[in-house]
Coordinates of C-alpha atoms and ligand atoms in Angstrom, one line a residue:
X1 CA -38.6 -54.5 -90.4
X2 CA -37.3 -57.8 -89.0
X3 CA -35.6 -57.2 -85.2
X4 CA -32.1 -58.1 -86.9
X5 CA -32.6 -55.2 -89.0
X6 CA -33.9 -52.8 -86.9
X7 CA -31.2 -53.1 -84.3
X8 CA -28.6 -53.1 -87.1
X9 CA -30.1 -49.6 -88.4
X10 CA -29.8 -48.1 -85.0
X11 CA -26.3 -49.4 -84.5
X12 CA -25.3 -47.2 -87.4
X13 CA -27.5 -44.1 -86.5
X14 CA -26.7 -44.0 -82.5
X15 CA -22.5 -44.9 -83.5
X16 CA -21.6 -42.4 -86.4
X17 CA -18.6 -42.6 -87.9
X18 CA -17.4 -45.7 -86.4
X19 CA -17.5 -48.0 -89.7
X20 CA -15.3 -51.0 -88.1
X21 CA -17.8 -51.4 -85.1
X22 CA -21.0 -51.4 -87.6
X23 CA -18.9 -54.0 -89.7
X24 CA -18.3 -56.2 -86.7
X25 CA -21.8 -56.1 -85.4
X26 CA -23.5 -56.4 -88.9
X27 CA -21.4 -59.9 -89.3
X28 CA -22.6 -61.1 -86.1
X29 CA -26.0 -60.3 -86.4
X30 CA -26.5 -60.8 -89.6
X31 CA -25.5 -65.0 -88.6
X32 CA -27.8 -64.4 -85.8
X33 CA -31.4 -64.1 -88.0
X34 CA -32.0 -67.6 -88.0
X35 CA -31.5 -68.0 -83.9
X36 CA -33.4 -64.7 -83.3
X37 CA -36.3 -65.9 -86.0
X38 CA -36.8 -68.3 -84.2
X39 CA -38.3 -66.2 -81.1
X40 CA -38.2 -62.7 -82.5
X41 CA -40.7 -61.4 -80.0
X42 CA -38.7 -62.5 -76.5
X43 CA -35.6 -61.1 -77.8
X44 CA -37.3 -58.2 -79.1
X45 CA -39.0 -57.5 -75.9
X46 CA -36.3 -58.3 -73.5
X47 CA -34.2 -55.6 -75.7
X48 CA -31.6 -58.3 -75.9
X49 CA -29.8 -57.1 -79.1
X50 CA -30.1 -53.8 -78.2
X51 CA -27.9 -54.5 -74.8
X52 CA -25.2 -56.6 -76.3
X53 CA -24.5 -54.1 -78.8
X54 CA -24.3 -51.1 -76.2
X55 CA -21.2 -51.3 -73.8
X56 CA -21.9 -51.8 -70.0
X57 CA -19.4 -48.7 -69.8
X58 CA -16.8 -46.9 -72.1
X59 CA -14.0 -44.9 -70.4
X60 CA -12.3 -42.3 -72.0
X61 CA -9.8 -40.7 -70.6
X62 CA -6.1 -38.7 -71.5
X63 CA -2.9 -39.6 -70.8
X64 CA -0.4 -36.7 -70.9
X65 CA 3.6 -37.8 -70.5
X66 CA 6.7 -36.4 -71.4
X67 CA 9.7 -37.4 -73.8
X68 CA 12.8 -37.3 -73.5
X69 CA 13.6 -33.9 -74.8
X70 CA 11.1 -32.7 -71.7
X71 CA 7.8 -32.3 -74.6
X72 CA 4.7 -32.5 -72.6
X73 CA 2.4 -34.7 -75.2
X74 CA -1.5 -35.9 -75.0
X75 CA -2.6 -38.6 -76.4
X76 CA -6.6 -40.4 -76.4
X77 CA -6.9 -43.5 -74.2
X78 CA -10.2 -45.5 -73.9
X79 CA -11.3 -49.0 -72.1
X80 CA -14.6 -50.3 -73.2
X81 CA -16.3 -52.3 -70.7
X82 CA -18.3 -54.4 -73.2
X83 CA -20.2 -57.2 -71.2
X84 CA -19.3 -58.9 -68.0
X85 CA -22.6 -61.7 -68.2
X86 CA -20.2 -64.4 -67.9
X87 CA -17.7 -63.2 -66.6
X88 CA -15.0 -60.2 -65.2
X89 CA -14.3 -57.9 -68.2
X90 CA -11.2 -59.6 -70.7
X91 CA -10.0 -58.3 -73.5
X92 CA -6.1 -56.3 -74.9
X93 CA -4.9 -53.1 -75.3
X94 CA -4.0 -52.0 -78.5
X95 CA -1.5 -49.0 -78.9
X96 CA -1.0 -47.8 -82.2
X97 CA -2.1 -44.3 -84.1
X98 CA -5.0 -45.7 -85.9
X99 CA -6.7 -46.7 -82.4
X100 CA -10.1 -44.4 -81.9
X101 CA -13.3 -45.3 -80.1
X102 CA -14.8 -46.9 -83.1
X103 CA -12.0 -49.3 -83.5
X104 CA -11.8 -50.4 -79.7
X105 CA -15.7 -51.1 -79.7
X106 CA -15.5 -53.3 -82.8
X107 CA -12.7 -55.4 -80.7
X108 CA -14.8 -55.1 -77.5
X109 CA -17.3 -56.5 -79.0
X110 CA -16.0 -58.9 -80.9
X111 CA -14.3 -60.3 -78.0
X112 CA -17.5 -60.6 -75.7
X113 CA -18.2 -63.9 -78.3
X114 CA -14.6 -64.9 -78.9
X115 CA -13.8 -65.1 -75.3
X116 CA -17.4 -67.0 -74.8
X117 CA -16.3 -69.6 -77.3
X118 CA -12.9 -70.1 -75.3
X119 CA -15.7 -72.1 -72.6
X120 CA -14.0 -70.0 -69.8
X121 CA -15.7 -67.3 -67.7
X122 CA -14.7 -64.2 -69.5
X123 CA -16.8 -61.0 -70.6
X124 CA -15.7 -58.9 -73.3
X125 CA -13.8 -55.6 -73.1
X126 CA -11.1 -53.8 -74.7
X127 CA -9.0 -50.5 -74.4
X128 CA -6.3 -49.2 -75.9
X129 CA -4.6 -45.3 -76.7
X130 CA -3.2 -43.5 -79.9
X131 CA -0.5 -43.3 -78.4
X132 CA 2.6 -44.9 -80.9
X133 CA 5.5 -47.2 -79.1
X134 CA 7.5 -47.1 -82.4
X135 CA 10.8 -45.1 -82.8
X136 CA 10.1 -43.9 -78.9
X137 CA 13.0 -44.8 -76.2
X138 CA 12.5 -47.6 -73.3
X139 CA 11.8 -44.4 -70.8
X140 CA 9.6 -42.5 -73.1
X141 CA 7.1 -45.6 -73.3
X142 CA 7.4 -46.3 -69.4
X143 CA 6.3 -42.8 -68.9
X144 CA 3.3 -43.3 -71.1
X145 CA 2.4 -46.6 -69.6
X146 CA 2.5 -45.3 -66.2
X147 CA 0.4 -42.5 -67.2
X148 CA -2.0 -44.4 -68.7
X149 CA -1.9 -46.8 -65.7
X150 CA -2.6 -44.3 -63.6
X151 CA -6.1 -43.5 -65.1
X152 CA -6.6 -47.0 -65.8
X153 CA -6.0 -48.5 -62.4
X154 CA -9.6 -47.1 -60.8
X155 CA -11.8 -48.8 -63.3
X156 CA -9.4 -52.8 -63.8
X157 CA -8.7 -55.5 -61.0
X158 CA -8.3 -59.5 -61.4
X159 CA -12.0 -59.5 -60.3
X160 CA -13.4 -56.8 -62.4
X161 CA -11.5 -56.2 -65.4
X162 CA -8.4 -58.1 -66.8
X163 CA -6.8 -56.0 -70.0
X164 CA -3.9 -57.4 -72.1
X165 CA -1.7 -57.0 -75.0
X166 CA -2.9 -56.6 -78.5
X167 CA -1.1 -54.4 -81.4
X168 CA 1.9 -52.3 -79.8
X169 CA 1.4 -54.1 -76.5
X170 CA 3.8 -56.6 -75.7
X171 CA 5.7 -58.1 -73.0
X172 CA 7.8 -54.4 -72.3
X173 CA 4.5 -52.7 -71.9
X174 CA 2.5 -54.9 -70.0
X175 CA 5.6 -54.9 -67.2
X176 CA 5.5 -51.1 -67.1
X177 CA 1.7 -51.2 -66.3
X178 CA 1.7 -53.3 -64.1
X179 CA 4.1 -52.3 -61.9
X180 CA 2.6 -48.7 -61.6
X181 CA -0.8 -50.8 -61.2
X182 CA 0.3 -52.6 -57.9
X183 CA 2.4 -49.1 -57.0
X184 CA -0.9 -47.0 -56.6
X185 CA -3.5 -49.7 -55.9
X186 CA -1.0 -52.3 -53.0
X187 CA -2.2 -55.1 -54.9
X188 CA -0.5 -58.3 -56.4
X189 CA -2.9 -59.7 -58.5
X190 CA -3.5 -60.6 -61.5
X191 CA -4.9 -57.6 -62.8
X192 CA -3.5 -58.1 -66.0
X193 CA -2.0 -61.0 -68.4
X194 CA 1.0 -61.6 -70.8
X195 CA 3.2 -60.9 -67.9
X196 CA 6.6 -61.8 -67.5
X197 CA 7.5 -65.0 -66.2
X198 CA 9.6 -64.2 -63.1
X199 CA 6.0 -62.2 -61.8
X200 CA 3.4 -64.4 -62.7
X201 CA 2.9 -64.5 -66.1
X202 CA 2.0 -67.8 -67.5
X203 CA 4.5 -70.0 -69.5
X204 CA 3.0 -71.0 -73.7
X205 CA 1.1 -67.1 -73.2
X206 CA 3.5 -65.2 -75.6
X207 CA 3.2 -68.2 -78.3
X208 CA -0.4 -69.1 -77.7
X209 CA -2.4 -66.9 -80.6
X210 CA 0.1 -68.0 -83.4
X211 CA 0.1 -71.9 -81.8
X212 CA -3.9 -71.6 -81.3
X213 CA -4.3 -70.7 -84.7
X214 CA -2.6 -73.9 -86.0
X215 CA -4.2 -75.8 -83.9
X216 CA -7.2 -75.0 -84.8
X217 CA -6.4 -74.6 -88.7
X218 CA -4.7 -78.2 -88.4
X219 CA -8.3 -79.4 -87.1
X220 CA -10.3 -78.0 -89.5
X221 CA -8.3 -79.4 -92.3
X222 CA -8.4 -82.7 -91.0
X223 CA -12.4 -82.6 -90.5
X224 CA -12.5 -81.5 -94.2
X225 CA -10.2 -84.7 -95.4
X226 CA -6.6 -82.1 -96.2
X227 CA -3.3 -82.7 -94.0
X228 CA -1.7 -79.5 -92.8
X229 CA 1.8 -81.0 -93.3
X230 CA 3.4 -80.1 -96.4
X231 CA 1.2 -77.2 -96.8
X232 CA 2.3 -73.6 -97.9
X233 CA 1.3 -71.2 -95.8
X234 CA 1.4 -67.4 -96.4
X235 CA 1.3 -64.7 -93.7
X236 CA 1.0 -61.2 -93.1
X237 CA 2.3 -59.7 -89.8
X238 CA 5.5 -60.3 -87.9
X239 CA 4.4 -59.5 -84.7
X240 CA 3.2 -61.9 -82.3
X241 CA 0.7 -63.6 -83.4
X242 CA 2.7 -63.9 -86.6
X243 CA 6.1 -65.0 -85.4
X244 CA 4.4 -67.7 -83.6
X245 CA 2.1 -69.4 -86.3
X246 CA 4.8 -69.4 -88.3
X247 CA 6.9 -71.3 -85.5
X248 CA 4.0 -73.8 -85.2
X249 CA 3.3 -73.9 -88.6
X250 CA 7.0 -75.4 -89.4
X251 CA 6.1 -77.7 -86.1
X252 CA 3.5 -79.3 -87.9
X253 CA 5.1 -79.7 -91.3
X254 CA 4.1 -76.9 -93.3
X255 CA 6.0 -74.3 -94.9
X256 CA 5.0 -70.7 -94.3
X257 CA 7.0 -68.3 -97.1
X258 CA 5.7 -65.1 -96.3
X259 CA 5.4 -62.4 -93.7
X260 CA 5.1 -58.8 -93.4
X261 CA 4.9 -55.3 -91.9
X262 CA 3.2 -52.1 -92.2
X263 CA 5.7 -50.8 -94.9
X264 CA 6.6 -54.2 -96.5
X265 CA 6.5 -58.0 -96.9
X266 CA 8.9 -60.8 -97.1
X267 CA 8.5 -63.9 -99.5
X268 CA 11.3 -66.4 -98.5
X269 CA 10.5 -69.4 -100.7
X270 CA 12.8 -71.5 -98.5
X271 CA 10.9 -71.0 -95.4
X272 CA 10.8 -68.2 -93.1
X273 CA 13.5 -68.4 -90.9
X274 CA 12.2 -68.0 -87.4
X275 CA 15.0 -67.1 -85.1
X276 CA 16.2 -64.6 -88.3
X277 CA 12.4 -63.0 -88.0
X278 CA 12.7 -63.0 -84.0
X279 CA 16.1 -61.6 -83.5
X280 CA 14.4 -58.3 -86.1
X281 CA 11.2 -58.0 -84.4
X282 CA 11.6 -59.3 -81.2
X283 CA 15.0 -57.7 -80.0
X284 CA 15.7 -54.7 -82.7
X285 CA 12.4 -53.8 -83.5
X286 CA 13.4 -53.4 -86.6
X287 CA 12.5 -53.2 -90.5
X288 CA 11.6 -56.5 -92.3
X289 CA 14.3 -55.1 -94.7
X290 CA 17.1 -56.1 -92.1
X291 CA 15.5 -59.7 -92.2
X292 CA 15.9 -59.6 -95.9
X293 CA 19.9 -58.1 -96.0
X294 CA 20.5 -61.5 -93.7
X295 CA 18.8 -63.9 -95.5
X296 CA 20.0 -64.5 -99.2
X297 CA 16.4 -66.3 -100.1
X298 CA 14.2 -64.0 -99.4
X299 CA 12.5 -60.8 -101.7
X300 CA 11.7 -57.9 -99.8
X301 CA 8.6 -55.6 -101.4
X302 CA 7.5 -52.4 -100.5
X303 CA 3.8 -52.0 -99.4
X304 CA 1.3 -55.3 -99.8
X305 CA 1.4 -58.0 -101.7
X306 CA 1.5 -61.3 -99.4
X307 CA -1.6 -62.6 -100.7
X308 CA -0.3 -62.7 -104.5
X309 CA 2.0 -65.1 -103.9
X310 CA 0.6 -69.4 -104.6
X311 CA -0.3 -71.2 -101.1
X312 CA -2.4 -73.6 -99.9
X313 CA -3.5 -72.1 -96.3
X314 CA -3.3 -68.2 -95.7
X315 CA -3.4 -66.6 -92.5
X316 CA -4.2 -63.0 -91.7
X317 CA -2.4 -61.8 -89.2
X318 CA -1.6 -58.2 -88.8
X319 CA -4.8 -55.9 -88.8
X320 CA -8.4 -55.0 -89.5
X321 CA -9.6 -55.4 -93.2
X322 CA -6.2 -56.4 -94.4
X323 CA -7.4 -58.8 -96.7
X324 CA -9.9 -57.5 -99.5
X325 CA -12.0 -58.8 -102.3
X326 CA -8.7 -58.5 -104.7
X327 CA -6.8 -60.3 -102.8
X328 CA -9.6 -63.1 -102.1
X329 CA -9.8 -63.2 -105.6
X330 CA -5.9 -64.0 -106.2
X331 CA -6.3 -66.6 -103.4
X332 CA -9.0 -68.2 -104.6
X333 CA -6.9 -68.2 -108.4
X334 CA -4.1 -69.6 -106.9
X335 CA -5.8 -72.2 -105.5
X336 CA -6.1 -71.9 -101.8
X337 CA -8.1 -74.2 -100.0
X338 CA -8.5 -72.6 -96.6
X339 CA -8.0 -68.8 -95.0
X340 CA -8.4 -68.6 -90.8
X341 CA -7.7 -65.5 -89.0
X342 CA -4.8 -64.8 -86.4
X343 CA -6.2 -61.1 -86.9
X344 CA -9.4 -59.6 -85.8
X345 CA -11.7 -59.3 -88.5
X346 CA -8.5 -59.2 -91.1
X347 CA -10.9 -60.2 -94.0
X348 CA -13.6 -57.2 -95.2
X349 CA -17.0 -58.7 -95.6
X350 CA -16.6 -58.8 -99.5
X351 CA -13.9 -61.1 -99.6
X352 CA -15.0 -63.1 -97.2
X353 CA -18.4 -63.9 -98.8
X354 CA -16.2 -64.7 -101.9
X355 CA -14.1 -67.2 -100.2
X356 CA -17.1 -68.8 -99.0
X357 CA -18.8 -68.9 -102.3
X358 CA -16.0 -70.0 -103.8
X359 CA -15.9 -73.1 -101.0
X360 CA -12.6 -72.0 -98.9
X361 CA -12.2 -73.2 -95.8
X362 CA -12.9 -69.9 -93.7
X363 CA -12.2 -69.8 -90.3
X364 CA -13.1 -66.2 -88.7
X365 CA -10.8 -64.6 -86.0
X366 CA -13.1 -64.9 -82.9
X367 CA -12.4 -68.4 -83.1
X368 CA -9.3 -68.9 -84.6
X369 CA -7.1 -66.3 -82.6
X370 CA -9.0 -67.2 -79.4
X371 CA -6.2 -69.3 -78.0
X372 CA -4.3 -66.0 -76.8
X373 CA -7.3 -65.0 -74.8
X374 CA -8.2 -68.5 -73.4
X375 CA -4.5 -68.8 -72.7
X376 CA -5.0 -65.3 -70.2
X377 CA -7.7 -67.2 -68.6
X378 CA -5.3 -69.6 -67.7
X379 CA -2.8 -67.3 -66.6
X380 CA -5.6 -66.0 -64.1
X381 CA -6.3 -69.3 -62.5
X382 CA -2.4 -69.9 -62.4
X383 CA -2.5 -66.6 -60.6
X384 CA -5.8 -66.9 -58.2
X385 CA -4.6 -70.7 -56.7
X386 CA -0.7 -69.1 -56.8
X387 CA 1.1 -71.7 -58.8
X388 CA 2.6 -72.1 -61.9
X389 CA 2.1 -74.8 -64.5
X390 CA 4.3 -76.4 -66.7
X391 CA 4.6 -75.2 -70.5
X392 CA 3.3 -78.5 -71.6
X393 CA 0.0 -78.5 -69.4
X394 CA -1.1 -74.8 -70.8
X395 CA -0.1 -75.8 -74.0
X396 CA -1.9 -79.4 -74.0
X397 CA -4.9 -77.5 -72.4
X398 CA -5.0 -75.1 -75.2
X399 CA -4.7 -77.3 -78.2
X400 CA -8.0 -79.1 -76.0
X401 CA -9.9 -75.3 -76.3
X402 CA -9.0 -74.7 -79.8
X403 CA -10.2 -78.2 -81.3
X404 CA -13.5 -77.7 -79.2
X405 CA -14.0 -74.5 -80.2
X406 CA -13.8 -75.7 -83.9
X407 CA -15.8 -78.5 -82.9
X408 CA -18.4 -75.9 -81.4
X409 CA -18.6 -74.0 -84.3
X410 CA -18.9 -76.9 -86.3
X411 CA -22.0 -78.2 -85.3
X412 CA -24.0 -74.9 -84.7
X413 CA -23.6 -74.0 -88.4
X414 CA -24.8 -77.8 -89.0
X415 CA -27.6 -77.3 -86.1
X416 CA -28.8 -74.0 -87.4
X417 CA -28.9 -75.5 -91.4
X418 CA -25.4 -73.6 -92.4
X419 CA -23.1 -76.5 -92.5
X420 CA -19.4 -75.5 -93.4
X421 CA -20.5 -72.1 -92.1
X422 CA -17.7 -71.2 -89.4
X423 CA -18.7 -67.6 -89.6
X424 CA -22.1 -68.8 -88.5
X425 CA -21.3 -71.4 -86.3
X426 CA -19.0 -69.1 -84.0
X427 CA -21.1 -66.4 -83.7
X428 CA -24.1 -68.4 -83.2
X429 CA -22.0 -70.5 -80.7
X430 CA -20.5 -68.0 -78.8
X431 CA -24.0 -66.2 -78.3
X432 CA -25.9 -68.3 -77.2
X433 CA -24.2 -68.5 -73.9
X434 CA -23.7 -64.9 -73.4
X435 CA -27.4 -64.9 -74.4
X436 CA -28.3 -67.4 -72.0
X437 CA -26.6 -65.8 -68.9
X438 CA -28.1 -62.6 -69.8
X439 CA -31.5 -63.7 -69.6
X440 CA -30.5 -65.6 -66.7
X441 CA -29.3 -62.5 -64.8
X442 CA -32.3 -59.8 -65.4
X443 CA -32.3 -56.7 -67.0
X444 CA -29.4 -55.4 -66.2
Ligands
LIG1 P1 1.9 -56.8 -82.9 O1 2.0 -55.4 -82.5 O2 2.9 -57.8 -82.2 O3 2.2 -57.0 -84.4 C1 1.3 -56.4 -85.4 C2 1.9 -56.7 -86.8 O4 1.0 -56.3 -87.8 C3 3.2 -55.9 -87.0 O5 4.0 -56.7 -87.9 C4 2.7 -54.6 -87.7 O6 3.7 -54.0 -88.5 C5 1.6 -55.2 -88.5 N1 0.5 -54.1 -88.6 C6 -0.1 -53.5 -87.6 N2 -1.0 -52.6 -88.0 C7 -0.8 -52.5 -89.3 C8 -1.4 -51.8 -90.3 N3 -2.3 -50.8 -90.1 N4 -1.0 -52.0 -91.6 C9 -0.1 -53.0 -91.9 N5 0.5 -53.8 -90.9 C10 0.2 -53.5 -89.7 O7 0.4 -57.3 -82.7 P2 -0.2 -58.7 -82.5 O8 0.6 -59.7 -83.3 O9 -0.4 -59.0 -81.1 O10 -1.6 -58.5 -83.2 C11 -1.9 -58.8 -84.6 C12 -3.4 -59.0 -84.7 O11 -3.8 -60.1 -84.0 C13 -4.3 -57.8 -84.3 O12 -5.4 -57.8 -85.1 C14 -4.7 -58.2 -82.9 O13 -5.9 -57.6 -82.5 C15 -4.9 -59.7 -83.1 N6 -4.8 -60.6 -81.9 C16 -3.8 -60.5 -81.0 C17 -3.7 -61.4 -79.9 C18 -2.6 -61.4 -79.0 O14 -2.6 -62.3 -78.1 N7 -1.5 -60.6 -79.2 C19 -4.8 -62.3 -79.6 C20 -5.9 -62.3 -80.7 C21 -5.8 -61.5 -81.7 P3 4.8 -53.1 -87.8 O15 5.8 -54.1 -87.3 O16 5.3 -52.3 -88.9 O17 4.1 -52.3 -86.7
LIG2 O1 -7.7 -59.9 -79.4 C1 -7.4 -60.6 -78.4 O2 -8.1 -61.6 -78.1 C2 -6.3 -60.2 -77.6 N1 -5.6 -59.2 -77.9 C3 -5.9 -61.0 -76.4 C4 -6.7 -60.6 -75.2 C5 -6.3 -61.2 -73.9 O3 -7.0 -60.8 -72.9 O4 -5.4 -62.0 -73.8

């Protein structure tokens, strides 16, 4: 059995019952073969594979709070130190019900090659709870927050480990943490990013996956001979990374008509209306049915459906295997010409194969949603030299990252035989230098 395969075999065997973290190492390795061919018996015996795919550390640990009625509840909480070869641990927390131990690995992992592609000295980790923010009061998720903060703060610091936002974890939650992080530890650091601005969060953060994602979409069009302007764009999601490449997506000329949430989606064949879409998710947290009841060209739809409707350029953005082989398929009929991924790992491995046969422009999520990550790392220099910089620096220095990072990933797939292969060319890419420093550092 080729190494490839055999680590693959014991990634399933050793991590039962985790089906999103076999998926996300099976894509990676599987675009690895033709690097690890190439000197089978070093990697093999150095155990290389076998050590990226195993986390440095996992914690797991319980946050008990109490709401507002005075019920005591427990919920599971986990950070998974994934790698740290090139750098402090960097990664989100995702709170939401579906989050288990599985799930966090697969985004742990994922992100040790993501944040390698950003060219910025971030490791990979990632952490998150069960616990849901929806329908509970301001108070109710402080007290989880602080709870979980309290575990948390032994194992993170702005040297160590640097968490985030993801799914559930915005700008609220992230201000709760960390004032219960420099509470109990007496530090002001930045121990973590996406803060607010008036305590050292970094100005373009909140709008950097959604702009990222443009930017690099934009640049892959152009290298393929399309213009993104005048483009219709669908996407799922209305959270962050949503709201924002929709915003940057009207920036640049195209016309983004859809968007949704878990219990529905929006198709507004005027244009989504941004500040409408905001004032709902942003302020009330509410329904995409109250964006529809305010907005007299827009259909509002129960359950899925985004990726039935005609565009040009579609753009995951909500969650894990969101789009499938049916909905590739009605894509692909309706004629759309490229698919990158605000999202990690939106698109299952079926549909994804059949946008590439089917010669789609595919741009996977490690690269395409890597601005919000690159932009932390910028928010962490901002914070160690103690200075602020001005939205148009971060945001020129991020349109810089993503446009190399497609330019990376670009010419691996055409170095390693796979031209047009972004899939191949980012995890090769974003590998080899985790690869590199590994080596470099022992076996450790
Ligand atoms: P938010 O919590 O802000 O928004 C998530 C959106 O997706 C919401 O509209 C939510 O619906 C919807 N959604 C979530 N889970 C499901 C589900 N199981 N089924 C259907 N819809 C769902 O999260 P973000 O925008 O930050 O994250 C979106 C994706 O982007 C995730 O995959 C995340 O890992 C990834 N990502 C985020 C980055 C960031 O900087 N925030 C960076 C890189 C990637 P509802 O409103 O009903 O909850
Ligand atoms: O998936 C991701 O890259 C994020 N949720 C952002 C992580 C970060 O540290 O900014």
């Amino acid at each position: 059995m080729s190494y490839v395969d055999e680590v693959i075999a014991q990634v399933i065997e050793k991590n039962p019952a985790q089906p999103e973290f076999h998926q996300a190492v099976k894509e990676v390795l599987e675009s690895l073969r033709v690097v690890i061919e190439a000197d089978e018996e070093k990697y093999r015996k150095d155990a290389l594979l076998e050590r990226i795919v195993t986390p440095e550390r996992q914690l797991l640990f319980r946050v008990p709070w109490v709401d507002d009625k005075g019920q005591v509840h427990v919920n599971n909480a986990f950070r998974v130190q994934f790698n740290s070869a090139i750098g402090p641990y960097k990664g989100g927390l995702r709170l939401h019900p579906s989050v288990n131990l599985g799930i966090i690995k697969f985004l742990g992992f994922e992100q040790i090659f993501k944040n390698s592609l950003t060219g910025l000295p971030i490791g990979g980790g990632k952490g998150g709870s069960d616990f849901d923010p929806k329908g509970k009061s301001d108070r109710e998720v402080m007290a989880f927050c602080q709870s979980f903060m309290t575990e948390l703060c032994k194992y993170i610091g702005a040297d160590t480990d640097v968490p985030a936002g993801d799914i559930g974890t915005g700008a609220r939650e992230i201000g709760f943490m960390y004032g219960q992080y420099k509470r109990i530890r007496g530090l002001y650091e930045g121990v973590l990013t996406g803060k607010g601005l008036s305590y050292g969060g970094s100005l373009a953060r909140t709008e950097a996956t959604g702009y990222g994602l443009l930017y690099l979409t934009e640049e892959m069009l152009k290298c393929n001979g399309h213009d993104i302007k005048g483009k219709t764009v669908c996407v799922s999601g209305a959270g962050n990374v949503a709201i924002y490449a929709i915003q940057k997506a009207q920036q640049l000329g195209a016309k983004p008509v859809t968007c949704s949430d878990s219990t529905g989606w929006i198709y507004d064949p005027e244009g989504i209306d941004v500040a409408l879409l905001k004032e709902v998710k942003e302020v009330k947290r509410a329904r995409l049915t109250e964006y529809a009841a305010k907005r007299s060209s827009a259909e509002y739809h129960e359950g899925r459906g985004v990726w039935t409707i005609k565009c040009d350029v579609a753009l995951p953005c909500a969650t894990q295997n969101e789009l499938t082989l049916d909905d590739a398929k009605a894509l692909v009929a309706n004629g759309c010409i490229a698919v990158a991924e605000g999202a990690n790992m939106p698109t299952t491995m079926e549909a994804t194969e059949y946008l590439q046969a089917n010669k789609v422009l595919f741009a996977p999520g490690k690269a395409a949603n890597a601005g919000g990550v690159a932009t932390s790392a910028l928010e962490m220099s901002q914070n160690s030299e103690r200075l602020s910089w001005t939205f148009e620096e971060v945001d020129s220095k991020l349109k810089n990252i993503m446009v190399n990072i497609f330019h990376n990933l670009d010419d691996a797939a055409k170095k390693y035989g796979m031209e047009g292969n972004y899939v191949a060319g980012a995890n090769i890419a974003g590998f080899l230098k985790v690869a590199d420093a590994m080596q470099a550092q022992g076996i450790v």
